[in-house]
Short mmCIF file of C-alpha atoms and ligand atoms in Angstrom, two decimals:
data_model
loop_
_atom_site.label_atom_id
_atom_site.label_comp_id
_atom_site.label_asym_id
_atom_site.label_seq_id
_atom_site.Cartn_x
_atom_site.Cartn_y
_atom_site.Cartn_z
CA UNK A 1 1.20 -25.41 -35.68
CA UNK A 2 2.69 -22.07 -35.64
CA UNK A 3 0.39 -19.05 -34.45
CA UNK A 4 0.12 -18.16 -38.07
CA UNK A 5 -1.73 -21.45 -39.16
CA UNK A 6 -4.30 -20.65 -37.10
CA UNK A 7 -7.23 -18.64 -37.81
CA UNK A 8 -7.17 -16.13 -35.24
CA UNK A 9 -9.22 -13.37 -35.37
CA UNK A 10 -8.29 -9.10 -34.52
CA UNK A 11 -8.04 -9.18 -30.80
CA UNK A 12 -9.79 -5.41 -31.07
CA UNK A 13 -12.16 -6.99 -33.52
CA UNK A 14 -13.17 -9.66 -30.83
CA UNK A 15 -14.25 -7.38 -28.06
CA UNK A 16 -16.52 -5.75 -30.85
CA UNK A 17 -18.74 -9.19 -30.33
CA UNK A 18 -17.61 -11.16 -27.25
CA UNK A 19 -17.39 -10.43 -23.79
CA UNK A 20 -14.48 -13.09 -22.27
CA UNK A 21 -15.62 -14.86 -19.17
CA UNK A 22 -12.37 -16.24 -17.21
CA UNK A 23 -11.26 -18.59 -14.41
CA UNK A 24 -7.89 -19.10 -12.84
CA UNK A 25 -7.32 -22.30 -11.24
CA UNK A 26 -3.37 -22.21 -9.28
CA UNK A 27 -1.58 -24.79 -7.56
CA UNK A 28 0.75 -24.38 -5.48
CA UNK A 29 3.25 -27.15 -4.40
CA UNK A 30 4.12 -26.29 -0.60
CA UNK A 31 7.47 -26.20 0.78
CA UNK A 32 6.90 -28.68 3.69
CA UNK A 33 9.81 -31.15 5.07
CA UNK A 34 7.55 -33.97 4.74
CA UNK A 35 4.52 -34.98 2.33
CA UNK A 36 0.89 -34.20 2.78
CA UNK A 37 0.36 -37.94 3.92
CA UNK A 38 2.83 -39.79 5.09
CA UNK A 39 6.77 -39.14 6.70
CA UNK A 40 8.36 -39.27 2.85
CA UNK A 41 10.72 -36.32 2.42
CA UNK A 42 9.98 -33.65 -0.35
CA UNK A 43 13.02 -32.57 -1.39
CA UNK A 44 13.93 -32.06 -5.24
CA UNK A 45 17.30 -33.23 -5.79
CA UNK A 46 16.80 -37.14 -4.70
CA UNK A 47 17.35 -39.81 -6.98
CA UNK A 48 14.13 -41.11 -8.36
CA UNK A 49 11.98 -43.46 -6.36
CA UNK A 50 14.15 -42.47 -2.85
CA UNK A 51 11.18 -40.57 -1.46
CA UNK A 52 8.98 -43.31 -1.53
CA UNK A 53 6.75 -44.80 0.90
CA UNK A 54 3.52 -47.72 1.17
CA UNK A 55 1.20 -44.30 1.50
CA UNK A 56 2.79 -42.19 -1.15
CA UNK A 57 2.81 -45.58 -3.62
CA UNK A 58 -0.65 -46.56 -2.54
CA UNK A 59 0.01 -49.65 -1.65
CA UNK A 60 -2.50 -51.77 -0.26
CA UNK A 61 -3.61 -51.20 3.41
CA UNK A 62 -1.00 -47.98 3.78
CA UNK A 63 -3.05 -45.31 5.96
CA UNK A 64 -2.91 -41.64 4.85
CA UNK A 65 -1.90 -39.63 8.15
CA UNK A 66 -2.61 -35.52 7.25
CA UNK A 67 0.36 -33.40 7.51
CA UNK A 68 -0.41 -30.61 10.23
CA UNK A 69 2.08 -28.28 8.15
CA UNK A 70 0.29 -28.98 5.26
CA UNK A 71 -3.03 -27.70 6.83
CA UNK A 72 -1.38 -24.63 8.08
CA UNK A 73 0.33 -23.49 4.58
CA UNK A 74 -3.32 -23.99 3.44
CA UNK A 75 -4.92 -21.98 6.06
CA UNK A 76 -2.24 -19.45 5.86
CA UNK A 77 -2.94 -19.35 2.21
CA UNK A 78 -6.60 -18.61 2.85
CA UNK A 79 -6.31 -16.27 5.30
CA UNK A 80 -3.91 -14.43 2.93
CA UNK A 81 -6.77 -14.33 0.59
CA UNK A 82 -9.43 -13.09 2.66
CA UNK A 83 -10.94 -16.69 2.47
CA UNK A 84 -13.21 -17.96 5.18
CA UNK A 85 -12.00 -20.54 6.48
CA UNK A 86 -13.88 -24.07 7.30
CA UNK A 87 -13.70 -25.13 10.99
CA UNK A 88 -14.28 -28.79 9.70
CA UNK A 89 -13.06 -29.84 5.87
CA UNK A 90 -12.87 -33.07 4.37
CA UNK A 91 -10.83 -34.86 2.01
CA UNK A 92 -12.21 -36.28 -0.98
CA UNK A 93 -10.89 -39.25 -3.67
CA UNK A 94 -10.98 -37.60 -7.29
CA UNK A 95 -11.01 -41.33 -8.78
CA UNK A 96 -9.14 -40.98 -12.29
CA UNK A 97 -6.39 -43.56 -14.23
CA UNK A 98 -3.11 -41.77 -13.27
CA UNK A 99 -0.18 -43.47 -14.34
CA UNK A 100 2.06 -41.28 -11.83
CA UNK A 101 -0.24 -42.02 -9.33
CA UNK A 102 -0.68 -45.76 -8.39
CA UNK A 103 -3.87 -46.03 -6.30
CA UNK A 104 -5.84 -44.20 -9.12
CA UNK A 105 -7.24 -41.56 -7.08
CA UNK A 106 -5.94 -38.37 -5.98
CA UNK A 107 -6.84 -37.01 -2.47
CA UNK A 108 -8.08 -33.64 -2.92
CA UNK A 109 -11.11 -31.78 -1.43
CA UNK A 110 -14.45 -31.64 -2.78
CA UNK A 111 -17.78 -29.83 -1.61
CA UNK A 112 -16.26 -29.26 1.84
CA UNK A 113 -12.73 -27.34 0.98
CA UNK A 114 -10.95 -25.58 3.88
CA UNK A 115 -11.13 -22.19 2.60
CA UNK A 116 -13.33 -20.48 0.51
CA UNK A 117 -14.97 -16.97 -0.58
CA UNK A 118 -12.10 -14.66 -0.97
CA UNK A 119 -11.00 -12.34 -2.82
CA UNK A 120 -7.13 -10.67 -4.20
CA UNK A 121 -7.22 -7.36 -4.98
CA UNK A 122 -4.47 -6.72 -7.83
CA UNK A 123 -3.12 -3.56 -9.31
CA UNK A 124 -3.05 -3.51 -13.22
CA UNK A 125 -0.19 -1.64 -15.14
CA UNK A 126 -1.73 1.79 -15.39
CA UNK A 127 -2.70 1.50 -11.53
CA UNK A 128 -6.08 0.43 -11.53
CA UNK A 129 -7.36 -1.76 -9.13
CA UNK A 130 -9.13 -5.19 -9.98
CA UNK A 131 -10.58 -7.03 -7.18
CA UNK A 132 -10.38 -11.30 -8.11
CA UNK A 133 -12.87 -13.25 -6.25
CA UNK A 134 -12.03 -16.47 -5.19
CA UNK A 135 -14.17 -19.79 -5.23
CA UNK A 136 -11.69 -22.04 -2.97
CA UNK A 137 -8.68 -23.05 -1.78
CA UNK A 138 -8.41 -26.77 -0.97
CA UNK A 139 -6.01 -29.23 -0.38
CA UNK A 140 -4.61 -32.00 -2.49
CA UNK A 141 -1.71 -34.12 -3.35
CA UNK A 142 0.61 -33.98 -6.27
CA UNK A 143 1.41 -37.04 -8.45
CA UNK A 144 4.31 -38.92 -9.67
CA UNK A 145 6.40 -37.77 -12.33
CA UNK A 146 6.41 -39.42 -16.00
CA UNK A 147 9.71 -38.85 -18.47
CA UNK A 148 8.93 -40.12 -21.78
CA UNK A 149 12.06 -41.49 -23.76
CA UNK A 150 12.25 -42.46 -27.72
CA UNK A 151 10.08 -39.31 -29.09
CA UNK A 152 10.50 -35.92 -29.76
CA UNK A 153 10.78 -33.07 -26.97
CA UNK A 154 10.22 -35.73 -23.94
CA UNK A 155 6.61 -35.47 -25.22
CA UNK A 156 4.57 -38.88 -25.05
CA UNK A 157 3.64 -39.14 -29.15
CA UNK A 158 6.47 -41.15 -30.74
CA UNK A 159 8.25 -42.22 -26.74
CA UNK A 160 9.22 -45.78 -26.59
CA UNK A 161 10.02 -45.87 -23.33
CA UNK A 162 8.25 -44.24 -20.21
CA UNK A 163 9.69 -43.62 -16.76
CA UNK A 164 7.99 -42.89 -13.56
CA UNK A 165 9.76 -41.17 -10.51
CA UNK A 166 6.98 -41.31 -7.28
CA UNK A 167 8.97 -38.61 -5.74
CA UNK A 168 6.64 -36.06 -6.01
CA UNK A 169 3.41 -38.11 -5.37
CA UNK A 170 2.14 -36.99 -2.33
CA UNK A 171 3.78 -33.48 -2.00
CA UNK A 172 0.95 -31.32 -0.78
CA UNK A 173 -0.55 -29.11 -3.44
CA UNK A 174 -2.89 -25.98 -2.53
CA UNK A 175 -5.30 -25.33 -5.50
CA UNK A 176 -6.65 -21.75 -5.44
CA UNK A 177 -9.56 -21.42 -7.89
CA UNK A 178 -11.23 -18.30 -8.73
CA UNK A 179 -14.71 -17.34 -9.55
CA UNK A 180 -15.48 -16.68 -13.15
CA UNK A 181 -14.12 -12.89 -14.05
CA UNK A 182 -16.00 -11.19 -15.84
CA UNK A 183 -16.50 -7.68 -17.19
CA UNK A 184 -12.56 -7.26 -17.50
CA UNK A 185 -13.03 -7.19 -21.44
CA UNK A 186 -10.06 -6.36 -23.24
CA UNK A 187 -7.99 -5.98 -20.35
CA UNK A 188 -8.58 -9.72 -19.47
CA UNK A 189 -5.15 -10.75 -20.59
CA UNK A 190 -3.25 -8.49 -18.52
CA UNK A 191 -5.76 -8.94 -15.43
CA UNK A 192 -4.66 -12.88 -15.29
CA UNK A 193 -1.32 -11.80 -15.48
CA UNK A 194 -1.84 -9.66 -13.03
CA UNK A 195 -3.55 -11.78 -10.42
CA UNK A 196 -0.96 -14.96 -11.24
CA UNK A 197 1.74 -12.37 -10.72
CA UNK A 198 0.12 -10.92 -7.36
CA UNK A 199 -0.20 -14.47 -5.98
CA UNK A 200 3.15 -16.09 -6.80
CA UNK A 201 4.35 -12.54 -4.90
CA UNK A 202 1.76 -13.33 -1.97
CA UNK A 203 2.83 -17.10 -1.33
CA UNK A 204 6.34 -16.42 -1.46
CA UNK A 205 5.90 -14.14 1.18
CA UNK A 206 3.70 -16.28 3.29
CA UNK A 207 7.26 -18.68 3.00
CA UNK A 208 4.71 -21.39 2.08
CA UNK A 209 5.97 -22.13 -1.46
CA UNK A 210 8.95 -20.83 -3.24
CA UNK A 211 6.38 -20.68 -5.70
CA UNK A 212 8.49 -20.97 -8.78
CA UNK A 213 6.53 -21.43 -12.10
CA UNK A 214 9.22 -22.13 -14.18
CA UNK A 215 10.20 -25.25 -11.95
CA UNK A 216 6.67 -25.94 -11.49
CA UNK A 217 6.17 -25.51 -8.14
CA UNK A 218 3.40 -22.78 -9.02
CA UNK A 219 1.44 -23.93 -11.98
CA UNK A 220 -1.81 -22.50 -13.72
CA UNK A 221 -4.64 -23.56 -15.46
CA UNK A 222 -6.32 -20.57 -17.55
CA UNK A 223 -10.00 -21.40 -18.12
CA UNK A 224 -11.98 -19.11 -20.90
CA UNK A 225 -14.98 -18.82 -22.69
CA UNK A 226 -16.46 -16.15 -24.65
CA UNK A 227 -20.36 -15.03 -24.94
CA UNK A 228 -21.84 -12.61 -27.51
CA UNK A 229 -21.66 -9.33 -25.48
CA UNK A 230 -25.08 -8.59 -23.55
CA UNK A 231 -25.41 -12.33 -23.08
CA UNK A 232 -25.71 -13.67 -19.50
CA UNK A 233 -25.38 -17.28 -19.78
CA UNK A 234 -21.47 -18.25 -20.19
CA UNK A 235 -20.13 -19.74 -23.25
CA UNK A 236 -18.17 -23.05 -23.04
CA UNK A 237 -14.85 -22.67 -22.00
CA UNK A 238 -11.78 -24.44 -22.53
CA UNK A 239 -8.80 -24.82 -19.49
CA UNK A 240 -5.50 -24.34 -20.87
CA UNK A 241 -2.30 -26.13 -19.07
CA UNK A 242 1.47 -26.05 -19.37
CA UNK A 243 1.67 -22.45 -18.66
CA UNK A 244 4.95 -21.75 -16.69
CA UNK A 245 5.30 -17.55 -16.76
CA UNK A 246 3.56 -14.85 -16.17
CA UNK A 247 4.21 -13.92 -19.73
CA UNK A 248 2.58 -17.35 -21.15
CA UNK A 249 -0.58 -16.52 -18.79
CA UNK A 250 -1.35 -13.44 -20.37
CA UNK A 251 -0.43 -14.67 -24.09
CA UNK A 252 -2.29 -18.16 -23.33
CA UNK A 253 -5.68 -15.86 -22.46
CA UNK A 254 -5.28 -13.57 -25.54
CA UNK A 255 -4.78 -16.27 -27.74
CA UNK A 256 -7.67 -18.54 -26.52
CA UNK A 257 -9.63 -15.11 -26.74
CA UNK A 258 -8.84 -14.64 -30.63
CA UNK A 259 -8.85 -18.06 -31.51
CA UNK A 260 -12.29 -18.80 -30.37
CA UNK A 261 -13.91 -16.01 -31.39
CA UNK A 262 -12.88 -16.94 -34.91
CA UNK A 263 -15.09 -20.14 -34.44
CA UNK A 264 -17.79 -18.70 -33.17
CA UNK A 265 -18.30 -16.39 -35.62
CA UNK A 266 -17.17 -18.96 -38.57
CA UNK A 267 -20.71 -20.58 -36.97
CA UNK A 268 -18.86 -23.20 -34.97
CA UNK A 269 -18.76 -24.00 -31.65
CA UNK A 270 -16.36 -24.38 -28.59
CA UNK A 271 -15.87 -28.08 -27.51
CA UNK A 272 -15.03 -28.34 -23.75
CA UNK A 273 -11.79 -29.64 -23.68
CA UNK A 274 -8.48 -29.19 -22.13
CA UNK A 275 -5.50 -27.46 -24.11
CA UNK A 276 -1.81 -27.45 -24.00
CA UNK A 277 -0.04 -24.10 -23.94
CA UNK A 278 2.93 -24.18 -26.36
CA UNK A 279 5.74 -22.04 -24.97
CA UNK A 280 7.60 -21.98 -28.09
CA UNK A 281 5.18 -19.96 -30.40
CA UNK A 282 2.34 -18.74 -28.07
CA UNK A 283 -0.53 -20.95 -28.90
CA UNK A 284 -2.80 -23.66 -27.65
CA UNK A 285 -3.25 -26.91 -28.76
CA UNK A 286 -5.99 -29.65 -27.90
CA UNK A 287 -5.73 -31.90 -25.21
CA UNK A 288 -8.32 -34.20 -23.97
CA UNK A 289 -12.25 -33.90 -23.68
CA UNK A 290 -12.86 -32.61 -20.47
CA UNK A 291 -14.36 -34.44 -17.41
CA UNK A 292 -16.99 -33.19 -15.67
CA UNK A 293 -17.20 -33.72 -12.00
CA UNK A 294 -19.56 -36.74 -12.35
CA UNK A 295 -16.74 -38.60 -14.18
CA UNK A 296 -14.23 -38.42 -11.48
CA UNK A 297 -16.98 -40.05 -9.17
CA UNK A 298 -15.93 -37.91 -6.10
CA UNK A 299 -16.54 -39.20 -2.28
CA UNK A 300 -15.41 -38.63 0.86
CA UNK A 301 -12.25 -40.57 2.10
CA UNK A 302 -12.93 -43.30 4.42
CA UNK A 303 -9.41 -43.05 5.49
CA UNK A 304 -9.16 -39.92 6.79
CA UNK A 305 -11.08 -38.08 8.99
CA UNK A 306 -12.26 -34.58 8.71
CA UNK A 307 -9.83 -31.84 9.29
CA UNK A 308 -10.58 -29.64 12.04
CA UNK A 309 -9.03 -26.28 12.62
CA UNK A 310 -10.14 -24.54 15.79
CA UNK A 311 -10.53 -20.97 15.79
CA UNK A 312 -7.90 -20.34 18.36
CA UNK A 313 -5.41 -21.66 15.92
CA UNK A 314 -6.61 -20.38 12.96
CA UNK A 315 -6.30 -17.10 14.89
CA UNK A 316 -2.96 -17.89 15.87
CA UNK A 317 -1.91 -18.55 12.35
CA UNK A 318 -3.65 -15.05 11.16
CA UNK A 319 -1.35 -13.38 14.05
CA UNK A 320 2.06 -14.97 12.14
CA UNK A 321 1.35 -13.70 8.86
CA UNK A 322 3.64 -11.15 7.41
CA UNK A 323 2.72 -7.92 6.07
CA UNK A 324 1.35 -8.07 2.36
CA UNK A 325 4.01 -7.61 -0.37
CA UNK A 326 1.69 -4.87 -1.84
CA UNK A 327 0.79 -2.91 1.61
CA UNK A 328 4.89 -2.89 1.93
CA UNK A 329 5.43 -1.67 -1.05
CA UNK A 330 3.14 1.17 -0.74
CA UNK A 331 5.02 1.46 2.66
CA UNK A 332 8.07 1.75 1.28
CA UNK A 333 7.27 3.80 -1.51
CA UNK A 334 6.06 6.33 0.95
CA UNK A 335 9.30 6.44 3.18
CA UNK A 336 11.19 6.43 -0.06
CA UNK A 337 8.94 9.60 -1.42
CA UNK A 338 9.54 8.18 -4.77
CA UNK A 339 7.25 8.21 -7.93
CA UNK A 340 4.72 5.19 -8.87
CA UNK A 341 6.60 4.79 -12.27
CA UNK A 342 10.08 4.47 -10.23
CA UNK A 343 8.60 2.10 -7.80
CA UNK A 344 7.05 0.14 -10.82
CA UNK A 345 10.43 -0.23 -12.71
CA UNK A 346 12.72 -0.92 -9.49
CA UNK A 347 10.08 -3.96 -8.84
CA UNK A 348 9.86 -4.86 -12.27
CA UNK A 349 13.63 -4.93 -12.23
CA UNK A 350 13.79 -7.22 -9.13
CA UNK A 351 15.53 -4.76 -7.43
CA UNK A 352 12.90 -4.19 -4.12
CA UNK A 353 14.49 -6.70 -1.82
CA UNK A 354 17.98 -6.12 -2.81
CA UNK A 355 17.48 -1.98 -2.18
CA UNK A 356 15.58 -2.84 0.90
CA UNK A 357 18.49 -5.31 2.19
CA UNK A 358 21.46 -2.52 0.76
CA UNK A 359 19.07 0.18 3.05
CA UNK A 360 19.17 -2.19 5.98
CA UNK A 361 23.20 -2.68 5.93
CA UNK A 362 23.53 1.22 5.86
CA UNK A 363 23.28 2.79 2.84
CA UNK A 364 20.77 5.84 1.80
CA UNK A 365 17.74 4.86 -0.10
CA UNK A 366 19.09 6.60 -2.95
CA UNK A 367 21.93 5.47 -3.18
CA UNK A 368 20.88 1.78 -3.13
CA UNK A 369 18.37 2.82 -5.75
CA UNK A 370 20.87 4.25 -8.00
CA UNK A 371 23.08 1.28 -7.85
CA UNK A 372 20.62 -1.08 -8.34
CA UNK A 373 18.57 0.18 -10.75
CA UNK A 374 21.19 2.53 -12.91
CA UNK A 375 24.20 0.00 -12.85
CA UNK A 376 23.30 -3.34 -11.83
CA UNK A 377 20.52 -3.72 -13.13
CA UNK A 378 21.77 -3.02 -16.49
CA UNK A 379 24.92 -5.33 -15.81
CA UNK A 380 22.15 -8.11 -15.05
CA UNK A 381 20.89 -7.42 -18.62
CA UNK A 382 23.83 -7.48 -20.07
CA UNK A 383 24.82 -10.86 -18.46
CA UNK A 384 21.64 -12.36 -19.38
CA UNK A 385 20.48 -12.99 -15.49
CA UNK A 386 18.10 -11.87 -12.75
CA UNK A 387 19.41 -9.16 -10.91
CA UNK A 388 19.31 -11.22 -7.66
CA UNK A 389 21.47 -13.69 -9.01
CA UNK A 390 24.44 -11.32 -9.67
CA UNK A 391 27.25 -12.09 -7.49
CA UNK A 392 27.60 -8.83 -5.36
CA UNK A 393 25.80 -8.47 -1.86
CA UNK A 394 24.02 -5.37 -0.57
CA UNK A 395 26.69 -5.30 1.69
CA UNK A 396 29.49 -4.82 -0.86
CA UNK A 397 27.12 -2.48 -2.47
CA UNK A 398 27.06 -0.89 1.01
CA UNK A 399 30.98 -0.64 1.19
CA UNK A 400 31.56 0.54 -2.56
CA UNK A 401 28.91 3.68 -1.50
CA UNK A 402 31.11 4.27 1.98
CA UNK A 403 34.24 4.04 -0.09
CA UNK A 404 33.25 7.11 -2.56
CA UNK A 405 31.55 9.08 0.89
CA UNK A 406 35.36 9.10 2.41
CA UNK A 407 36.40 10.33 -1.38
CA UNK A 408 38.77 6.81 -1.54
CA UNK A 409 36.75 6.30 -5.29
CA UNK A 410 35.02 8.29 -7.57
CA UNK A 411 31.80 6.94 -8.98
CA UNK A 412 33.72 5.94 -12.29
CA UNK A 413 36.30 4.26 -9.71
CA UNK A 414 33.02 2.69 -7.54
CA UNK A 415 31.71 1.20 -11.14
CA UNK A 416 35.40 -0.33 -11.77
CA UNK A 417 35.34 -2.08 -8.28
CA UNK A 418 31.95 -3.17 -8.82
CA UNK A 419 32.53 -4.45 -12.37
CA UNK A 420 35.60 -6.72 -10.21
CA UNK A 421 33.43 -8.06 -7.92
CA UNK A 422 31.09 -8.94 -10.72
CA UNK A 423 34.17 -10.39 -12.36
CA UNK A 424 34.60 -12.48 -9.47
CA UNK A 425 38.22 -10.92 -8.22
CA UNK A 426 36.86 -10.53 -4.69
CA UNK A 427 35.42 -8.34 -2.59
CA UNK A 428 35.28 -4.66 -3.07
CA UNK A 429 38.25 -3.83 -1.18
CA UNK A 430 40.44 -6.33 -2.40
CA UNK A 431 39.62 -5.53 -6.21
CA UNK A 432 40.35 -1.77 -5.10
CA UNK A 433 43.81 -3.06 -4.11
CA UNK A 434 44.59 -5.74 -6.60
CA UNK A 435 43.27 -2.90 -9.68
CA UNK A 436 44.58 0.07 -7.63
CA UNK A 437 41.77 1.78 -8.21
CA UNK A 438 41.93 4.16 -5.03
CA UNK A 439 41.56 8.38 -6.29
CA UNK A 440 45.20 10.06 -5.84
CA UNK A 441 45.15 11.46 -2.40
CA UNK A 442 49.09 12.85 -3.27
CA UNK A 443 48.89 16.50 -3.91
CA UNK A 444 52.56 16.64 -4.91
CA UNK A 445 51.35 14.18 -8.12
CA UNK A 446 47.93 16.12 -8.88
CA UNK A 447 49.67 19.17 -9.02
CA UNK A 448 52.25 18.11 -10.94
CA UNK A 449 49.30 16.74 -13.34
CA UNK A 450 47.69 20.22 -13.25
CA UNK A 451 50.81 22.13 -14.05
CA UNK A 452 51.44 20.00 -16.88
CA UNK A 453 47.46 20.46 -17.98
CA UNK A 454 47.69 24.21 -18.15
CA UNK A 455 50.75 24.58 -19.84
CA UNK A 456 49.74 22.40 -22.93
CA UNK A 457 46.48 24.03 -23.08
CA UNK A 458 47.44 27.76 -22.93
CA UNK A 459 43.93 28.82 -25.11
CA UNK A 460 42.04 27.97 -22.01
CA UNK A 461 44.11 29.21 -19.48
CA UNK A 462 43.54 32.86 -21.40
CA UNK A 463 39.94 32.30 -22.03
CA UNK A 464 39.95 31.26 -18.55
CA UNK A 465 41.35 34.96 -17.35
CA UNK A 466 39.34 36.76 -19.81
CA UNK A 467 36.20 35.42 -17.63
CA UNK A 468 35.17 32.45 -18.44
CA UNK A 469 35.39 29.76 -16.19
CA UNK A 470 33.93 27.28 -17.34
CA UNK A 471 36.46 26.13 -19.47
CA UNK A 472 38.34 23.98 -17.07
CA UNK A 473 36.58 20.93 -18.31
CA UNK A 474 39.33 19.97 -20.43
CA UNK A 475 42.01 20.60 -17.81
CA UNK A 476 40.11 18.48 -15.67
CA UNK A 477 39.97 15.86 -18.40
CA UNK A 478 43.87 15.80 -18.84
CA UNK A 479 44.56 15.42 -15.12
CA UNK A 480 42.15 12.80 -14.95
CA UNK A 481 43.89 11.28 -17.92
CA UNK A 482 46.97 11.34 -17.04
CA UNK A 483 45.92 10.47 -13.38
CA UNK A 484 44.08 7.30 -14.68
CA UNK A 485 40.99 8.78 -13.58
CA UNK A 486 42.00 8.17 -9.80
CA UNK A 487 42.63 12.53 -9.22
CA UNK A 488 39.45 13.61 -7.15
CA UNK A 489 38.09 15.79 -9.34
CA UNK A 490 36.94 18.00 -6.95
CA UNK A 491 40.18 18.28 -5.33
CA UNK A 492 41.72 18.88 -9.16
CA UNK A 493 38.96 21.94 -9.69
CA UNK A 494 40.16 23.42 -6.51
CA UNK A 495 43.73 23.27 -7.76
CA UNK A 496 43.23 24.89 -10.84
CA UNK A 497 41.20 27.66 -9.33
CA UNK A 498 44.00 28.62 -7.01
CA UNK A 499 46.32 28.20 -9.91
CA UNK A 500 44.72 30.35 -12.29
CA UNK A 501 43.37 33.43 -9.58
P1 LIG B 1 -12.54 -28.05 -13.04
O1 LIG B 1 -12.75 -29.14 -11.74
O2 LIG B 1 -13.04 -28.61 -14.39
O3 LIG B 1 -11.19 -27.81 -13.32
P2 LIG B 1 -12.99 -25.78 -11.10
O4 LIG B 1 -14.44 -25.21 -10.78
O5 LIG B 1 -11.85 -26.40 -10.91
O6 LIG B 1 -13.23 -26.48 -12.32
O7 LIG B 1 -12.30 -24.83 -12.14
C1 LIG B 1 -13.08 -23.81 -13.25
C2 LIG B 1 -12.67 -22.53 -13.18
O8 LIG B 1 -13.13 -22.18 -14.58
C3 LIG B 1 -13.12 -21.99 -12.22
O9 LIG B 1 -11.83 -20.67 -11.93
C4 LIG B 1 -14.44 -20.71 -12.93
O10 LIG B 1 -14.43 -19.81 -12.10
C5 LIG B 1 -14.03 -20.96 -14.22
N1 LIG B 1 -15.11 -21.30 -15.06
C6 LIG B 1 -16.27 -21.72 -14.57
N2 LIG B 1 -17.33 -21.67 -15.81
C7 LIG B 1 -16.34 -21.30 -16.66
C8 LIG B 1 -17.12 -20.49 -18.43
N3 LIG B 1 -17.74 -20.74 -18.90
N4 LIG B 1 -16.00 -19.97 -18.81
C9 LIG B 1 -15.23 -19.23 -18.08
N5 LIG B 1 -14.45 -19.49 -16.98
C10 LIG B 1 -15.16 -20.89 -15.95
MG1 LIG B 2 -10.17 -27.46 -11.26
#
């Protein structure tokens, strides 16, 4: 189905009648060496079904043992989200038929999560702060992975064969659940995006997960309902799954608002169901009717003792938390003394860490910013890759800045040197040498070029002598051309002045 085939209400019209209520559930895969309840490895590249053991295969009689690193990761996330950390929490069995989880239950946490009652302050595009309240962050295990063959686009519909890989089964997951987000109105899609973006940044800064939405190490489900403006009681929600980019989070919320509003306006009702986000056209499509908690028959897992988190341990972990990304950002912005807008641009360009690394390697902040944002971001854009993926290091940028300072390269030549590095021709010094980029210092050669240029442009010489000192641009241009851009413009100007005065 395409978006046009859905009967959607105009977004602004939705807000005349309805008030959106939103809830976000984010799963974060921890980057522990071993699984949550067994010693199998977790590496992504392993051959299918090689990272398995009796516990992750759910063989009878196998006993799970809690991974302390997994608990530590959960506590880190909980603390960073301003949650209370339970001194004692419990694992429960969530019963369900999982073709990719052979014991037919998932070990999760239910009424005694490890972290609860927190918040995350996020900043919206216009700089407004929005507080998202966190209901809980709990530990659970991931399922295996199914691959469907014979259908269209790897989907189960029309498939003739399904393959299962249990390598992922048992990898630690932290599920972070917000309290209902109310009052966002027209900004609901933006709040959702800002929250997931901030959470992703936070989790990556904590070092507990690489938090890649595109690779599934961070997964978002977005719950949305509408209620008539002025009504206290929440409407029925849908839960949209399969969202794998920040842009999609925003679009999924927007789409559900517009779809549900039309259904309700036409006198229909919303079923509590899961829906699937369609990356290709930004729509959601019907999944399965949503189970209620009762359907899962949760009960405490008798194989696992309570998780005890002594206060001293929690405080020790608190001491290891890094500076929160947004605090670091504010500090750096102040240190560099730049405007909000410029800061936002360089953050959006993915340049912040690269600029910081370049400054740490010896560049001035303004020089580092100029290279990464004004020049390299454009190159990344042209190549269709992330800035960080460009084949140039902060050290190389520092080197090229140094060569400009020493007068060995002009900005123009420096760009050519950088282009060479990007093209894989070697490091800055190698490219400068191979392409013969170094500024010509030979006074004789430059003087000759100046003399020739002056002789070829008598009209300019005349104007200059008549008092118009600004006409020398054409002479400089001619000299640059004659030296293939390798003369130092300052030196050329000096020579011209000396000859004409
Ligand atoms: P489930 O197990 O059904 O996924 P969770 O409690 O894990 O339920 O998550 C539900 C999410 O939806 C939470 O973020 C919650 O705040 C939010 N939520 C609950 N009720 C509503 C509602 N009526 N409309 C929108 N969001 C809701
Ligand atoms: Mg849930």
